[in-house]
Short mmCIF file of C-alpha atoms in Angstrom, two decimals:
data_model
loop_
_atom_site.label_atom_id
_atom_site.label_comp_id
_atom_site.label_asym_id
_atom_site.label_seq_id
_atom_site.Cartn_x
_atom_site.Cartn_y
_atom_site.Cartn_z
CA MET A 1 27.00 -0.39 -10.90
CA LYS A 2 23.95 1.22 -12.40
CA ALA A 3 21.25 2.07 -9.88
CA GLU A 4 18.60 0.95 -12.38
CA VAL A 5 19.99 -2.57 -12.43
CA LEU A 6 19.93 -2.78 -8.64
CA LYS A 7 16.43 -1.32 -8.61
CA GLY A 8 15.27 -4.15 -10.84
CA HIS A 9 16.16 -6.57 -8.07
CA LEU A 10 14.74 -4.47 -5.24
CA ASP A 11 12.06 -7.00 -4.26
CA GLY A 12 14.62 -9.77 -3.84
CA LEU A 13 17.05 -7.49 -2.00
CA LEU A 14 14.35 -6.43 0.47
CA LEU A 15 13.41 -10.07 1.07
CA ALA A 16 17.07 -10.90 1.62
CA ALA A 17 17.37 -8.07 4.16
CA LEU A 18 14.60 -9.76 6.17
CA GLU A 19 16.11 -13.23 6.05
CA ALA A 20 18.06 -12.74 9.27
CA GLY A 21 14.92 -11.91 11.23
CA PRO A 22 12.09 -9.42 11.71
CA ALA A 23 12.91 -5.75 11.22
CA HIS A 24 11.17 -2.40 10.88
CA GLY A 25 11.00 -0.56 7.58
CA TYR A 26 13.76 1.90 8.33
CA GLY A 27 16.05 -0.91 9.52
CA ILE A 28 15.49 -2.83 6.27
CA ILE A 29 16.16 0.20 4.08
CA HIS A 30 19.16 1.19 6.16
CA ALA A 31 20.60 -2.34 5.86
CA LEU A 32 20.10 -2.18 2.09
CA ARG A 33 21.86 1.18 1.84
CA GLU A 34 24.78 0.12 4.02
CA GLY A 35 25.05 -3.34 2.50
CA SER A 36 25.32 -1.86 -0.99
CA GLY A 37 28.01 0.57 0.11
CA GLY A 38 25.65 3.43 -0.66
CA ARG A 39 25.07 2.29 -4.26
CA ILE A 40 21.38 1.87 -3.54
CA ASP A 41 20.56 5.46 -2.85
CA LEU A 42 16.84 5.55 -3.55
CA PRO A 43 14.80 8.01 -1.48
CA THR A 44 13.95 6.09 1.69
CA GLY A 45 10.32 7.19 1.59
CA THR A 46 9.77 5.56 -1.79
CA ILE A 47 10.89 2.13 -0.53
CA TYR A 48 8.10 1.80 2.04
CA PRO A 49 5.47 1.30 -0.70
CA VAL A 50 7.56 -1.59 -2.04
CA LEU A 51 7.37 -3.21 1.40
CA HIS A 52 3.61 -2.70 1.36
CA ARG A 53 3.35 -4.35 -2.03
CA LEU A 54 5.39 -7.33 -0.84
CA GLU A 55 3.10 -7.56 2.17
CA ARG A 56 -0.02 -7.59 0.00
CA ALA A 57 1.54 -10.33 -2.08
CA GLY A 58 1.99 -12.35 1.12
CA LEU A 59 5.77 -12.52 0.84
CA ILE A 60 6.28 -10.59 4.06
CA SER A 61 3.91 -9.94 6.95
CA GLY A 62 3.70 -6.70 8.87
CA SER A 63 2.39 -5.95 12.32
CA TRP A 64 2.32 -2.91 14.55
CA SER A 65 4.43 -3.14 17.66
CA THR A 66 2.53 -1.61 20.54
CA ALA A 67 5.47 -0.80 22.81
CA GLY A 68 6.12 2.95 22.65
CA ARG A 69 5.60 4.85 19.41
CA PRO A 70 3.69 2.88 16.74
CA ARG A 71 6.23 0.90 14.76
CA ARG A 72 5.61 -1.50 11.92
CA ILE A 73 7.66 -4.69 12.06
CA TYR A 74 8.02 -6.93 9.02
CA LYS A 75 9.00 -10.54 8.77
CA LEU A 76 9.45 -13.01 5.96
CA THR A 77 6.60 -15.48 5.41
CA ALA A 78 7.04 -19.05 4.21
CA ALA A 79 6.11 -17.87 0.71
CA GLY A 80 8.68 -15.09 1.09
CA HIS A 81 11.40 -17.60 1.93
CA ARG A 82 10.48 -19.59 -1.17
CA ALA A 83 10.43 -16.46 -3.33
CA LEU A 84 13.86 -15.48 -2.01
CA GLU A 85 15.25 -18.92 -2.87
CA GLY A 86 13.74 -18.56 -6.33
CA GLU A 87 15.37 -15.14 -6.76
CA ARG A 88 18.68 -16.58 -5.64
CA SER A 89 18.74 -19.51 -8.03
CA ALA A 90 17.51 -17.34 -10.91
CA TRP A 91 20.27 -14.85 -10.16
CA ARG A 92 22.96 -17.57 -9.98
CA GLU A 93 21.84 -19.00 -13.30
CA PHE A 94 21.86 -15.55 -14.88
CA ALA A 95 25.24 -14.60 -13.38
CA ASP A 96 26.85 -17.91 -14.39
CA THR A 97 25.56 -17.63 -17.94
CA VAL A 98 26.64 -14.02 -18.38
CA SER A 99 30.05 -14.72 -16.80
CA ALA A 100 30.57 -17.66 -19.11
CA LEU A 101 29.75 -15.59 -22.15
CA LEU A 102 31.35 -12.30 -21.20
CA GLU A 103 34.52 -13.60 -19.66
CA GLY A 104 34.98 -16.69 -21.80
CA LYS A 105 34.82 -18.97 -18.79
CA ALA A 106 33.81 -22.59 -19.16
CA SER A 107 30.05 -22.88 -19.36
CA PRO A 108 28.59 -24.23 -16.15
CA TRP A 109 26.01 -26.13 -18.13
CA PRO A 110 26.91 -29.57 -19.47
CA THR A 111 26.87 -29.54 -23.26
CA PRO A 112 24.52 -32.17 -24.69
CA ASP A 113 26.42 -35.12 -26.01
CA PRO A 114 25.61 -35.53 -29.71
CA ALA A 115 26.19 -39.31 -29.47
CA THR A 116 23.41 -39.83 -26.95
CA ALA A 117 21.10 -37.12 -28.21
CA MET B 1 26.76 10.84 5.25
CA ALA B 2 27.19 12.87 8.39
CA HIS B 3 30.57 13.23 9.95
CA PRO B 4 31.04 14.22 13.53
CA ARG B 5 32.07 17.83 13.76
CA PRO B 6 33.36 18.83 17.15
CA GLY B 7 31.94 22.32 16.92
CA ASN B 8 28.47 20.99 16.24
CA ARG B 9 28.34 18.51 19.02
CA ILE B 10 26.01 18.84 21.87
CA THR B 11 26.94 16.53 24.69
CA ASP B 12 26.80 12.89 23.73
CA HIS B 13 25.08 12.23 26.98
CA ARG B 14 22.20 14.50 26.08
CA VAL B 15 21.99 13.26 22.51
CA GLY B 16 21.88 9.75 23.85
CA ARG B 17 18.90 10.39 26.03
CA MET B 18 17.09 12.48 23.47
CA GLY B 19 17.98 10.08 20.70
CA ALA B 20 16.63 7.16 22.64
CA ARG B 21 13.40 8.99 23.28
CA LEU B 22 13.06 10.14 19.67
CA ALA B 23 13.68 6.64 18.43
CA GLY B 24 10.96 5.42 20.75
CA ARG B 25 13.22 2.68 21.91
CA THR B 26 12.20 0.25 24.56
CA ALA B 27 14.24 -2.47 26.18
CA ALA B 28 12.72 -4.94 23.72
CA ASP B 29 13.77 -2.78 20.77
CA ALA B 30 17.30 -2.27 21.97
CA SER B 31 18.71 -5.29 20.14
CA ALA B 32 16.93 -4.41 16.89
CA ALA B 33 18.06 -0.81 17.09
CA SER B 34 21.66 -1.66 17.86
CA ASN B 35 22.36 -2.72 14.29
CA LEU B 36 21.40 0.72 13.01
CA GLY B 37 24.57 2.35 14.12
CA PRO B 38 27.43 2.16 16.54
CA ALA B 39 26.29 1.68 20.09
CA LEU B 40 26.11 4.93 21.92
CA GLU B 41 28.49 5.28 24.79
CA PRO B 42 27.87 8.18 27.10
CA GLN B 43 31.01 10.27 27.45
CA GLU B 44 32.03 12.87 29.92
CA THR B 45 32.54 16.20 28.25
CA SER B 46 34.25 19.34 29.34
CA LEU B 47 31.54 21.71 28.02
CA PRO B 48 30.15 24.04 30.65
CA PRO B 49 26.64 23.25 31.86
CA ASP B 50 23.92 25.04 29.95
CA PRO B 51 22.65 27.99 31.98
CA ALA B 52 19.10 27.50 30.70
CA GLY B 53 19.08 23.99 32.05
CA PRO B 54 19.44 20.90 29.91
CA GLN B 55 15.83 19.86 30.33
CA ARG B 56 14.41 22.98 28.71
CA ILE B 57 16.91 22.98 25.85
CA GLU B 58 16.14 19.35 25.12
CA ALA B 59 12.42 20.05 25.05
CA GLU B 60 12.96 22.99 22.70
CA ILE B 61 15.18 20.95 20.38
CA GLU B 62 12.69 18.11 20.31
CA ALA B 63 9.89 20.53 19.55
CA GLU B 64 11.91 22.01 16.66
CA ILE B 65 12.63 18.60 15.20
CA GLU B 66 9.00 17.65 15.59
CA VAL B 67 7.80 20.78 13.79
CA GLU B 68 10.02 20.06 10.78
CA ILE B 69 9.08 16.39 10.58
CA GLU B 70 5.37 17.05 11.07
CA ALA B 71 5.41 19.71 8.32
CA TYR B 72 6.99 17.18 5.94
CA LEU B 73 4.46 14.49 6.92
CA ALA B 74 1.60 16.95 6.46
CA ALA B 75 2.86 17.69 2.94
CA ILE B 76 2.81 13.97 2.14
CA ALA B 77 -0.61 13.50 3.75
CA THR B 78 -2.06 16.32 1.63
CA ARG B 79 -0.70 14.79 -1.55
CA LEU B 80 -1.94 11.32 -0.59
CA ALA B 81 -5.40 12.71 0.11
CA SER B 82 -5.55 14.40 -3.29
CA LEU B 83 -4.45 11.24 -5.13
CA CYS B 84 -7.50 9.10 -4.48
CA LEU B 85 -9.99 11.82 -3.66
CA ALA B 86 -11.55 10.49 -0.47
CA GLY B 87 -9.53 7.27 -0.68
CA PRO B 88 -8.86 4.90 2.20
CA ARG B 89 -8.29 7.14 5.18
CA ARG B 90 -7.05 4.52 7.63
CA ALA B 91 -4.46 3.30 5.15
CA ARG B 92 -3.21 6.88 4.74
CA GLN B 93 -2.95 7.37 8.49
CA ALA B 94 -0.98 4.12 8.81
CA ILE B 95 1.44 5.27 6.10
CA ILE B 96 2.04 8.56 7.91
CA ALA B 97 2.59 6.80 11.25
CA GLU B 98 5.11 4.43 9.69
CA LEU B 99 6.96 7.27 7.95
CA ARG B 100 7.01 9.28 11.19
CA ASP B 101 8.67 6.39 13.01
CA GLY B 102 11.24 6.00 10.22
CA LEU B 103 12.01 9.73 10.13
CA LEU B 104 12.53 9.89 13.87
CA GLN B 105 14.84 6.87 13.68
CA ALA B 106 16.82 8.48 10.87
CA THR B 107 17.04 11.70 12.88
CA THR B 108 18.30 9.76 15.88
CA ALA B 109 20.93 8.01 13.79
CA ASN B 110 22.07 11.42 12.53
CA LEU B 111 22.18 12.82 16.06
CA GLU B 112 24.34 9.89 17.05
CA GLN B 113 26.68 10.73 14.18
CA GLY B 114 27.14 14.13 15.74
CA LEU B 115 24.85 16.34 13.67
CA ARG B 116 23.08 19.21 15.33
CA PRO B 117 19.39 18.48 15.95
CA GLN B 118 18.05 20.66 13.17
CA GLN B 119 20.63 19.38 10.68
CA ALA B 120 19.85 15.85 11.81
CA ALA B 121 16.16 16.32 11.07
CA GLN B 122 16.91 18.08 7.78
CA ALA B 123 19.24 15.28 6.65
CA ALA B 124 16.58 12.70 7.54
CA LEU B 125 14.00 14.58 5.45
CA GLU B 126 16.43 14.71 2.53
CA GLU B 127 17.13 11.00 2.86
CA PHE B 128 13.40 10.23 2.75
CA GLY B 129 12.95 12.27 -0.42
CA ASP B 130 10.66 14.86 -1.91
CA PRO B 131 7.10 14.64 -0.48
CA THR B 132 5.63 14.58 -3.98
CA ALA B 133 7.82 11.63 -4.99
CA VAL B 134 7.04 9.74 -1.77
CA ALA B 135 3.30 10.29 -2.18
CA ALA B 136 3.51 9.25 -5.84
CA ALA B 137 5.30 6.04 -4.86
CA PHE B 138 2.41 5.21 -2.52
CA ALA B 139 -0.26 6.03 -5.12
CA PRO B 140 -0.48 2.53 -6.66
CA GLU B 141 -0.86 0.98 -3.20
CA LEU B 142 -3.65 3.34 -2.18
CA ALA B 143 -5.37 2.99 -5.55
CA GLY B 144 -5.19 -0.79 -5.11
CA ILE B 145 -6.75 -0.68 -1.65
CA HIS B 146 -9.47 1.66 -2.92
CA ALA B 147 -10.12 -0.51 -5.99
CA ARG B 148 -10.38 -3.71 -3.97
CA ARG B 149 -12.77 -2.16 -1.49
CA THR B 150 -14.91 -0.61 -4.22
CA ALA B 151 -15.23 -3.88 -6.14
CA LEU B 152 -16.08 -5.89 -3.02
CA THR B 153 -18.61 -3.34 -1.74
CA LEU B 154 -20.48 -3.23 -5.04
CA THR B 155 -20.44 -7.01 -5.33
CA ARG B 156 -21.84 -7.40 -1.82
CA THR B 157 -24.88 -5.29 -2.75
CA GLY B 158 -25.63 -7.76 -5.55
CA PRO B 159 -27.60 -10.40 -3.62
CA LEU B 160 -29.80 -7.83 -1.85
CA VAL B 161 -30.67 -5.90 -5.00
CA GLY B 162 -31.14 -9.17 -6.87
CA VAL B 163 -33.59 -10.60 -4.34
CA LEU B 164 -35.59 -7.36 -4.33
CA TRP B 165 -35.92 -7.40 -8.10
CA ILE B 166 -36.90 -11.07 -8.28
CA ALA B 167 -39.56 -10.40 -5.65
CA ALA B 168 -40.75 -7.30 -7.52
CA LEU B 169 -41.02 -9.19 -10.80
CA ALA B 170 -42.95 -11.98 -9.11
CA ALA B 171 -45.31 -9.40 -7.58
CA ILE B 172 -46.15 -7.84 -10.94
CA HIS B 173 -46.97 -11.25 -12.43
CA ALA B 174 -44.01 -11.47 -14.67
CA PRO B 175 -42.82 -15.02 -14.18
CA PRO B 176 -40.81 -16.01 -17.25
CA LEU B 177 -42.68 -19.08 -18.42
CA ARG B 178 -46.15 -17.58 -18.38
CA HIS B 179 -45.00 -14.91 -20.84
CA GLY B 180 -42.91 -17.23 -22.95
CA LEU B 181 -39.69 -15.39 -22.13
CA THR B 182 -40.98 -12.20 -23.70
CA GLY B 183 -41.65 -8.81 -22.16
CA VAL B 184 -39.50 -7.87 -19.21
CA TRP B 185 -37.39 -11.01 -19.55
CA LEU B 186 -35.94 -9.73 -22.80
CA ALA B 187 -33.68 -7.56 -20.68
CA PHE B 188 -32.15 -10.52 -18.93
CA PRO B 189 -29.29 -11.29 -21.31
CA LEU B 190 -28.00 -7.76 -20.70
CA VAL B 191 -28.36 -8.19 -16.94
CA GLY B 192 -26.54 -11.53 -17.19
CA LEU B 193 -23.73 -9.96 -19.17
CA GLY B 194 -23.44 -7.19 -16.57
CA LEU B 195 -23.32 -9.68 -13.72
CA ALA B 196 -20.67 -11.76 -15.45
CA THR B 197 -18.56 -8.67 -16.11
CA ALA B 198 -18.92 -7.54 -12.50
CA ALA B 199 -17.91 -10.98 -11.24
CA LEU B 200 -14.86 -11.05 -13.50
CA GLY B 201 -13.89 -7.51 -12.46
CA THR B 202 -14.19 -8.40 -8.78
CA ILE B 203 -12.02 -11.48 -9.20
CA LEU B 204 -9.41 -9.40 -11.03
CA ALA B 205 -9.47 -6.58 -8.47
CA VAL B 206 -9.08 -9.00 -5.56
CA ALA B 207 -6.42 -11.11 -7.28
CA THR B 208 -4.25 -8.19 -8.36
CA THR B 209 -4.28 -6.65 -4.88
CA GLY B 210 -3.85 -9.87 -2.93
CA ARG B 211 -1.67 -12.95 -2.77
CA PRO B 212 -1.86 -13.82 -6.48
CA SER B 213 -0.14 -10.49 -7.23
CA ARG B 214 3.17 -12.17 -6.34
CA TRP B 215 3.05 -13.95 -9.69
CA LEU B 216 2.13 -10.84 -11.65
CA PRO B 217 4.43 -8.03 -12.71
CA PRO B 218 3.40 -4.86 -10.86
CA ARG B 219 1.04 -2.84 -13.03
CA PRO B 220 -0.47 0.04 -11.04
CA ARG B 221 -3.45 0.52 -13.34
CA ARG B 222 -4.71 -3.05 -13.24
CA ALA B 223 -6.68 -2.86 -9.98
CA PRO B 224 -8.42 0.48 -10.71
CA THR B 225 -9.31 -0.81 -14.18
CA ALA B 226 -10.88 -3.94 -12.70
CA ALA B 227 -12.83 -1.88 -10.15
CA ALA B 228 -14.07 0.48 -12.87
CA MET B 229 -15.22 -2.59 -14.77
CA VAL B 230 -17.31 -3.67 -11.75
CA ALA B 231 -18.76 -0.19 -11.24
CA ILE B 232 -19.70 0.24 -14.91
CA ALA B 233 -21.21 -3.26 -15.02
CA ALA B 234 -23.27 -2.45 -11.91
CA MET B 235 -24.56 0.70 -13.62
CA VAL B 236 -25.52 -1.29 -16.73
CA VAL B 237 -27.40 -3.84 -14.60
CA ASP B 238 -29.28 -1.20 -12.61
CA LEU B 239 -30.16 0.91 -15.65
CA THR B 240 -31.41 -2.21 -17.44
CA LEU B 241 -33.58 -3.25 -14.50
CA LEU B 242 -35.00 0.25 -14.09
CA GLY B 243 -35.64 0.47 -17.82
CA MET B 244 -37.39 -2.86 -17.68
CA LEU B 245 -39.72 -1.66 -14.92
CA ALA B 246 -40.40 1.57 -16.80
CA GLY B 247 -41.19 -0.45 -19.94
CA GLN B 248 -43.56 -2.63 -17.96
CA ALA B 249 -45.28 0.41 -16.49
CA ILE B 250 -45.82 1.89 -19.95
CA SER B 251 -46.80 -1.28 -21.81
CA ALA B 252 -48.87 -2.94 -19.10
CA PRO B 253 -49.69 -0.43 -16.36
CA THR B 254 -52.34 -2.68 -14.85
CA THR B 255 -49.70 -5.21 -13.76
CA LEU B 256 -48.30 -2.55 -11.45
CA THR B 257 -51.66 -1.77 -9.90
CA THR B 258 -52.90 -5.32 -9.39
CA LEU B 259 -50.09 -6.80 -7.39
CA SER B 260 -50.15 -10.20 -5.79
CA GLY B 261 -48.07 -12.29 -3.45
CA PHE B 262 -46.53 -11.23 -0.11
CA GLY B 263 -49.93 -9.70 0.76
CA SER B 264 -50.76 -6.49 -1.08
CA HIS B 265 -48.64 -4.30 1.21
CA GLY B 266 -45.59 -6.54 0.88
CA ALA B 267 -45.96 -6.62 -2.91
CA ALA B 268 -46.24 -2.85 -3.10
CA ALA B 269 -43.18 -2.55 -0.85
CA VAL B 270 -40.92 -4.69 -3.05
CA VAL B 271 -42.11 -2.97 -6.23
CA VAL B 272 -41.06 0.34 -4.66
CA LEU B 273 -37.95 -0.93 -2.85
CA ALA B 274 -36.33 -2.66 -5.84
CA PRO B 275 -36.05 0.50 -7.96
CA VAL B 276 -35.09 2.56 -4.90
CA ALA B 277 -32.26 0.09 -4.20
CA SER B 278 -31.12 0.28 -7.80
CA ILE B 279 -31.20 4.08 -7.89
CA THR B 280 -29.19 4.20 -4.66
CA ARG B 281 -26.65 1.79 -6.06
CA LEU B 282 -26.51 3.79 -9.30
CA ALA B 283 -25.36 6.80 -7.30
CA LEU B 284 -22.78 4.62 -5.55
CA SER B 285 -21.45 2.98 -8.70
CA GLY B 286 -21.47 6.27 -10.60
CA ARG B 287 -19.24 7.81 -7.96
CA ALA B 288 -17.08 4.68 -7.88
CA THR B 289 -16.66 4.82 -11.65
CA ARG B 290 -15.54 8.44 -11.51
CA ARG B 291 -13.09 7.78 -8.69
CA THR B 292 -11.54 4.61 -10.04
CA LEU B 293 -11.12 6.13 -13.47
CA ALA B 294 -9.56 9.26 -11.92
CA ALA B 295 -7.18 7.09 -9.87
CA ARG B 296 -6.38 5.06 -12.97
CA ALA B 297 -5.60 8.19 -14.97
CA SER B 298 -3.34 9.57 -12.22
CA LEU B 299 -1.18 6.42 -12.25
CA ALA B 300 1.63 6.08 -14.71
#
């Protein structure tokens, strides 16, 4: 799969990585790398700013954990959960449509009935 | 990814202790950290004990790792500092602290995979990427923070400068109705336009760097542009007000010498303070304009 395509969905993928519970930045990025079987191989350092942007947008919230070395822990906010659901349904719709067209599968969308239209 | 190489292994036991310390793990973190890699199980090894003593070797290895990581972080810090000129310092320090934690965790994960300490640190640095690229990725965030702060700071000076000017105009007998909206009041449409532009710019700068940004596609230049709008509008307002006072001084110098209201000392004070406040803010907004435009230009 092309890295550019995955990169286009980075926001949603990062939100999804936080769905299971709070995590620190490196844990999130590591989960993304492992979960994609290494296909997402962006420099780790360049993913932190994306987390910061999501935090500013209020989709995730970050806080410093005080135990030991300073560590920033992120968690999904209510708006983040909603955004993730939105990403999911948009992706399903897209995937279903493209599958139907590319693979000649039956369209998942009911065709309007000309009699009732 | 790293594969365990028997020849490169230092004792798992030692790596475990050092790794745990590098990762800054605490009992509370243990569960979160456990999903980063296979759990570490101390093993007995047949290697002879280190003659120099394990404690000293560990300290030396840690120091070596630290030197490499700190050099990398310093390179990023330098690039971040040059991006936004004197940009938000605390935000930069927070970025470095977060990256340091991530790098040490990556190093630990590599140590646990069996890499030698220096290789472990080197692999972590490679994973994090070129310092220039990392700093460039943070640039829009820092420019956004800087833009938001600039716009809000300039806007907050508005009421104070405004009150001083209203008081100064009252003191030099320039109430609008007595002069039939002529004289100094001719400048007011320009001031109004400036204030409206500044208000719009502030709203844009705050919106694009805050919650509403979730509905907007990320455009790095938007926030610096909005902040530059505020700074330029503030300059227009201040220059207009100063020009107005200068015009008044030339066309009707007696109004500046026969002040009234607030007692004569108070009147003299506001007539001096209002232009001083505007000149001060001109310096501020001039610098802000330069910086926001420079930040804007540096962003793709």
